[in-house]
Short mmCIF file of C-alpha atoms and ligand atoms in Angstrom, two decimals:
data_model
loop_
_atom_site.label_atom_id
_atom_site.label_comp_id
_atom_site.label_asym_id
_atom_site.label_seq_id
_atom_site.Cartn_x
_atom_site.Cartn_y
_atom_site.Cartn_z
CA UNK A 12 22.00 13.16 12.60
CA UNK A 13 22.02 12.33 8.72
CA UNK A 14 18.17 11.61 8.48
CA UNK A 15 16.51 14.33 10.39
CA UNK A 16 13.04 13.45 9.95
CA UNK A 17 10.92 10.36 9.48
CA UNK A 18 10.07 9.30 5.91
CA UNK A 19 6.57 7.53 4.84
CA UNK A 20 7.09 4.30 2.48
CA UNK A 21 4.46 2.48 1.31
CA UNK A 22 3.46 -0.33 -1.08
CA UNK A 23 1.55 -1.30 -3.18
CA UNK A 24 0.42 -3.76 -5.68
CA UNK A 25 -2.58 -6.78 -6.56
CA UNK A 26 -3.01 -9.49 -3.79
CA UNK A 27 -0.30 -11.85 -4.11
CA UNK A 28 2.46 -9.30 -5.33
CA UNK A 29 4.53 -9.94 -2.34
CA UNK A 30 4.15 -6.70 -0.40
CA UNK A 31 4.53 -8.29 3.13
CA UNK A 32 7.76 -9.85 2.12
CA UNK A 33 8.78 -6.45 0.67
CA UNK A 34 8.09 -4.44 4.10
CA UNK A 35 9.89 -6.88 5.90
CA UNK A 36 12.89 -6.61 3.63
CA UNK A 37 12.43 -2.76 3.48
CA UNK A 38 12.78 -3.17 7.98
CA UNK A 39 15.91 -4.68 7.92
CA UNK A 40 17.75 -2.44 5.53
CA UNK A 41 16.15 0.44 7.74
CA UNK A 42 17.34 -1.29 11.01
CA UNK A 43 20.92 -1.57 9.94
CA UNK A 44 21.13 1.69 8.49
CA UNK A 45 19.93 2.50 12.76
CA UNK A 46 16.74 4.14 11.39
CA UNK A 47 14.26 3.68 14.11
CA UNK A 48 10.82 2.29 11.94
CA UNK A 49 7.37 0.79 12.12
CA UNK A 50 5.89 -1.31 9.53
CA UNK A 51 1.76 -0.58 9.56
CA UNK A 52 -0.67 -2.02 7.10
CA UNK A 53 -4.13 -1.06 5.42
CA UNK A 54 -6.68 -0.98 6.05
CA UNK A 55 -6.03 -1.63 9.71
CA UNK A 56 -2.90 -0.74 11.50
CA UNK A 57 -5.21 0.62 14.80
CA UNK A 58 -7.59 -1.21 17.09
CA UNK A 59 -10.19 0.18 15.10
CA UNK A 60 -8.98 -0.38 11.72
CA UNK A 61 -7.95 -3.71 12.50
CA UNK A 62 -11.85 -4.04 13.00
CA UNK A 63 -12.52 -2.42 10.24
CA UNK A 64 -10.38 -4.54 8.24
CA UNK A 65 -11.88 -7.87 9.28
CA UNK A 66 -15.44 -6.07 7.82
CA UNK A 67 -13.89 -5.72 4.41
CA UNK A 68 -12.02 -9.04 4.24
CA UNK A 69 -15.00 -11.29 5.82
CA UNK A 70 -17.50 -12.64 3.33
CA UNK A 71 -20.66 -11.17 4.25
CA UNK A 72 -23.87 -13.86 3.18
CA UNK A 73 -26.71 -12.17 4.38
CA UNK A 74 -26.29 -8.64 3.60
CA UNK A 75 -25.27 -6.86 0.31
CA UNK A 76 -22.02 -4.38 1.01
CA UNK A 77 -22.22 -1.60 -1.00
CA UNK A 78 -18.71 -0.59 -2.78
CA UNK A 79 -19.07 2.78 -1.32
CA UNK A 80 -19.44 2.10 2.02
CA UNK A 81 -16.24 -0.21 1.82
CA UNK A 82 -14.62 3.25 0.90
CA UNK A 83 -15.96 4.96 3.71
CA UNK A 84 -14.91 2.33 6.43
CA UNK A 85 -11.04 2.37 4.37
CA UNK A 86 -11.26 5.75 4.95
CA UNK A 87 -12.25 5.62 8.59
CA UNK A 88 -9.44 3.41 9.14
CA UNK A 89 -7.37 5.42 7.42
CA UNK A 90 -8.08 8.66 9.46
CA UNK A 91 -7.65 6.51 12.68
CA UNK A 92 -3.87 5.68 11.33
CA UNK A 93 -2.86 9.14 10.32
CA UNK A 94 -3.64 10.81 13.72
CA UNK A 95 -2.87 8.36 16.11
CA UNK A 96 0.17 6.23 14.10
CA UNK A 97 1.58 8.15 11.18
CA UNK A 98 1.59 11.87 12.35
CA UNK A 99 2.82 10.85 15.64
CA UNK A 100 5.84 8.48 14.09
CA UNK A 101 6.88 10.70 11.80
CA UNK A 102 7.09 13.87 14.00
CA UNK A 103 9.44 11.04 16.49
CA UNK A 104 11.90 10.51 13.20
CA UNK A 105 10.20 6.94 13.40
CA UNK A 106 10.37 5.87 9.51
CA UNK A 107 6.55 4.39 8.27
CA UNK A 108 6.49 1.27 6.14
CA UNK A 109 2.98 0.92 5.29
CA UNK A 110 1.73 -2.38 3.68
CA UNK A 111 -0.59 -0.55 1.46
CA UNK A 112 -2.15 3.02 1.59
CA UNK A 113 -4.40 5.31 -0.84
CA UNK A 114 -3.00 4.02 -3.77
CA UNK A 115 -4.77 1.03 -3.12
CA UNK A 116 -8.68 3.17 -3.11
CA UNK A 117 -7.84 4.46 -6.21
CA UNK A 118 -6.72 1.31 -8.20
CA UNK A 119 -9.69 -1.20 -5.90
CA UNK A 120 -12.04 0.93 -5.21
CA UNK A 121 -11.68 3.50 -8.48
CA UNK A 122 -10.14 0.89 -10.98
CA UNK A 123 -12.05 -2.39 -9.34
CA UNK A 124 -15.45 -1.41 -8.24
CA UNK A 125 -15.57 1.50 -10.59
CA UNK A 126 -16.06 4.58 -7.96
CA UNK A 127 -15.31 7.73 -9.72
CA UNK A 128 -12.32 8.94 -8.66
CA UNK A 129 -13.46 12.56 -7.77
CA UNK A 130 -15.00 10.83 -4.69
CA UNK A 131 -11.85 9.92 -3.63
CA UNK A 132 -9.95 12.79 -4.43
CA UNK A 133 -12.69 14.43 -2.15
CA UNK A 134 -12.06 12.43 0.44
CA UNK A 135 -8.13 12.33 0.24
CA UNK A 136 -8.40 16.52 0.41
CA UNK A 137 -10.61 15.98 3.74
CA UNK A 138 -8.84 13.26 5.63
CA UNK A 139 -5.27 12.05 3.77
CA UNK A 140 -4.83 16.32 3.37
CA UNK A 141 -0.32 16.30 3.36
CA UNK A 142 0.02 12.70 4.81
CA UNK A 143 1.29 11.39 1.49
CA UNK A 144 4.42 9.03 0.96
CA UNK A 145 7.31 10.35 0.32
CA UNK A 146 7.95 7.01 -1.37
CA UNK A 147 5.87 4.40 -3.17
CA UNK A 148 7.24 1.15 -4.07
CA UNK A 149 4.88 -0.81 -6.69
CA UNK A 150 5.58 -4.10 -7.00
CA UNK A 151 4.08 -5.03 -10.96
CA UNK A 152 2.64 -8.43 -11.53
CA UNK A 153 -0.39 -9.55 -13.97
CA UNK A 154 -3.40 -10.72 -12.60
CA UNK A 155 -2.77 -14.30 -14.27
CA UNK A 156 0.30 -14.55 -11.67
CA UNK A 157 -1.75 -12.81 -8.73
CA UNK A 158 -4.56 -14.67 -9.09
CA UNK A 159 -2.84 -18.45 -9.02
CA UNK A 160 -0.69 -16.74 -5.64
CA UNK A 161 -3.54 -16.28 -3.95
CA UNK A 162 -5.40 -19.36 -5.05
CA UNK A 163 -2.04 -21.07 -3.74
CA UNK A 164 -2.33 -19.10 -0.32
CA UNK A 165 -5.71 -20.57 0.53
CA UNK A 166 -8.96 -19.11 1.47
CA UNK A 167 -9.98 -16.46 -0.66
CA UNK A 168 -11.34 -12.88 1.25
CA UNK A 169 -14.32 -11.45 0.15
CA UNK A 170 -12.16 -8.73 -2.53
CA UNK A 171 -9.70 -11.78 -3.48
CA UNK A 172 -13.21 -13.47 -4.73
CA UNK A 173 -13.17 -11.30 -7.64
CA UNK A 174 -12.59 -12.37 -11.50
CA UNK A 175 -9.72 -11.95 -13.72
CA UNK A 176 -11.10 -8.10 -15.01
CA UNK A 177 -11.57 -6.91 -11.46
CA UNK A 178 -7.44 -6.90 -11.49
CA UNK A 179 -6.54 -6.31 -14.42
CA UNK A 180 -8.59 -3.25 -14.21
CA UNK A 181 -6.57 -2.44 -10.74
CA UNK A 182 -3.09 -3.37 -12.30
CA UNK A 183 -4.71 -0.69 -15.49
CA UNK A 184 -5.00 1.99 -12.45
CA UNK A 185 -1.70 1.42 -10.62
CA UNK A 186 0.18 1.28 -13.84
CA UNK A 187 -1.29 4.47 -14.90
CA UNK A 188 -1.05 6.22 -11.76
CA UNK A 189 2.67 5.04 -10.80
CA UNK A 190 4.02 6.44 -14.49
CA UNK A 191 2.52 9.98 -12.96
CA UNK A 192 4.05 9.85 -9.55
CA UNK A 193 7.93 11.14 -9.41
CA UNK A 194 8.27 9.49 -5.79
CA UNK A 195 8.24 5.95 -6.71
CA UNK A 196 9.83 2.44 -7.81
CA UNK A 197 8.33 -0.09 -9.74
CA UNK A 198 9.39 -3.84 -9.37
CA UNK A 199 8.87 -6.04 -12.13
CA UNK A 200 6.85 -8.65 -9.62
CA UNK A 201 6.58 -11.69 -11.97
CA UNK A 202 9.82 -12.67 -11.68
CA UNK A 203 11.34 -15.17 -9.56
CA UNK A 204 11.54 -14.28 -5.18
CA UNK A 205 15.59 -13.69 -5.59
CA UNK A 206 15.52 -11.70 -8.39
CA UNK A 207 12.45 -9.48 -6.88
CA UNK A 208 14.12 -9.19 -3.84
CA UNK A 209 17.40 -7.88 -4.97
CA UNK A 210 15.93 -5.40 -7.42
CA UNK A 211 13.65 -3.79 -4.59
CA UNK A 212 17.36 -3.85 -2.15
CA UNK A 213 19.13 -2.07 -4.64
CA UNK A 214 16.36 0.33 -5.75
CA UNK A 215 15.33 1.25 -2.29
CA UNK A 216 19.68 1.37 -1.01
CA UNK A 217 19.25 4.03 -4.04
CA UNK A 218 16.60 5.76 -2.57
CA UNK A 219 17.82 5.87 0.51
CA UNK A 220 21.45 7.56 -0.14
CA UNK A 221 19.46 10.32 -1.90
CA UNK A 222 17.59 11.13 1.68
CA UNK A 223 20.96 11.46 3.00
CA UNK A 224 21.76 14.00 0.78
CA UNK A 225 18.36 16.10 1.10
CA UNK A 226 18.02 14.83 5.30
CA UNK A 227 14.24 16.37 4.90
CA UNK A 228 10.70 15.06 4.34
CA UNK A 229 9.65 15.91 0.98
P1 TYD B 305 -3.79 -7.17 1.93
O1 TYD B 305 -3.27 -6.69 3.22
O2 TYD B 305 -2.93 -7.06 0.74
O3 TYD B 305 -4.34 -8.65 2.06
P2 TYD B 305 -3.67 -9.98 2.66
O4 TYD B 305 -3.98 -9.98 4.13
O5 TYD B 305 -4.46 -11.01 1.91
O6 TYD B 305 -2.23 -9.96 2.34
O7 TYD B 305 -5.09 -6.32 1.56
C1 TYD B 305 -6.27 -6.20 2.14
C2 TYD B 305 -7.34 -6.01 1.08
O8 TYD B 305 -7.88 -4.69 1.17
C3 TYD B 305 -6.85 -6.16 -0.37
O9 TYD B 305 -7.65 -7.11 -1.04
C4 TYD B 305 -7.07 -4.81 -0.99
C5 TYD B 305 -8.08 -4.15 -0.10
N1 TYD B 305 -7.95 -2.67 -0.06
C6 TYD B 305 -8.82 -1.91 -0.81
O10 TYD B 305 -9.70 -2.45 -1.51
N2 TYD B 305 -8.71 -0.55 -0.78
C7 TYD B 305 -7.77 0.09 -0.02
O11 TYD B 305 -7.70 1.34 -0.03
C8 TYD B 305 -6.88 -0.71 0.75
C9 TYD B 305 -5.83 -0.05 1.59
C10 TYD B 305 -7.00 -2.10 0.69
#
């Protein structure tokens, strides 16, 4: 077998960046490569994350969420996918593609709503521990462009309500974070759907010969 062991992919980027396209573009290159693989998102990706998901998305009227605890329940749902989805996968050789991960607490909940980032650092060491990806894929785009996507998609979510700063302060975080991590690709989002979609191909077909090579999880 060329790939011996499952590999974790996940990405990231603002609302409207075009992550879900990018996963299932990312499945079909997997597939015809015959690399069994399961696309997962955050927060959610269990029974209970899913619920936990519809808690963080939902607008809640009569009762003030406090940033923390929506770090607590991502990490909840996060602990749910680790042990019963992502360990289990990647110990089968089943390749993760997961439509967001801890990336996204740091940049939201760190950049956004301004949680120092020691808290989640402490909580990464408790619950994320070695369950990192072995590749990130950030897909770039300014929060002008985000922020008429997602007007253009419909309803906003509770997180989506936010102004202007709110993301540019997250796009601040990712863009700072990405430029320190050695296992990723960042794609220059604003440009049009073809020309997206073919730089993420060939990036990620690049990738992908170099886990031939190596045949190991990082
Ligand atoms: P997403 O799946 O991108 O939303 P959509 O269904 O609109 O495509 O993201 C869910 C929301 O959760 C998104 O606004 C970002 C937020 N989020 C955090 O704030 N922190 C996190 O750690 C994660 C994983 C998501």
């Amino acid at each position: 077998m060329i790939y011996n062991q499952g590999k974790f992919i996940a990405l990231e980027g603002l609302d409207g960046s075009g992550k879900t396209h990018a996963c299932n573009l990312l499945k079909n290159i997997l597939r015809k490569h015959k690399i069994q693989n399961i696309i997962i998102r955050e927060p959610g990706g269990t029974p209970l994350g899913e619920n936990i998901r519809n808690i963080i998305k939902n607008l809640h009227p009569y009762e003030i969420i406090h940033p923390k605890t929506i770090l607590l329940l991502i990490y909840a749902s996060r602990m749910q996918l680790i042990q019963n989805i992502i360990a289990p996968a990647l110990k089968n050789n089943i390749w993760i593609i997961s439509d967001r991960y801890e990336l996204s607490s740091f940049a939201y909940q760190g950049g956004g709503f301004k949680i120092k980032k020691e808290l989640i650092i402490f909580l990464h060491n408790i619950i994320v521990q070695s369950y990192t990806p072995d590749l990130t894929i950030y897909l770039d785009v300014i929060p002008k462009y985000a922020l008429q996507r997602i007007i253009q998609r419909g309803k906003l979510d509770q997180i989506e309500k936010n102004n202007i700063h709110f993301f540019t302060r997250i796009r601040n975080i990712y863009l700072n974070l990405i430029t320190q991590n050695d296992n990723s690709i960042t794609i220059d989002a604003n440009l049009k759907i073809d020309i997206v979609q073919k730089d993420i191909k060939n990036k990620f077909k690049k990738w992908l010969r170099t886990c031939k090579i190596h045949g190991i999880r990082g």
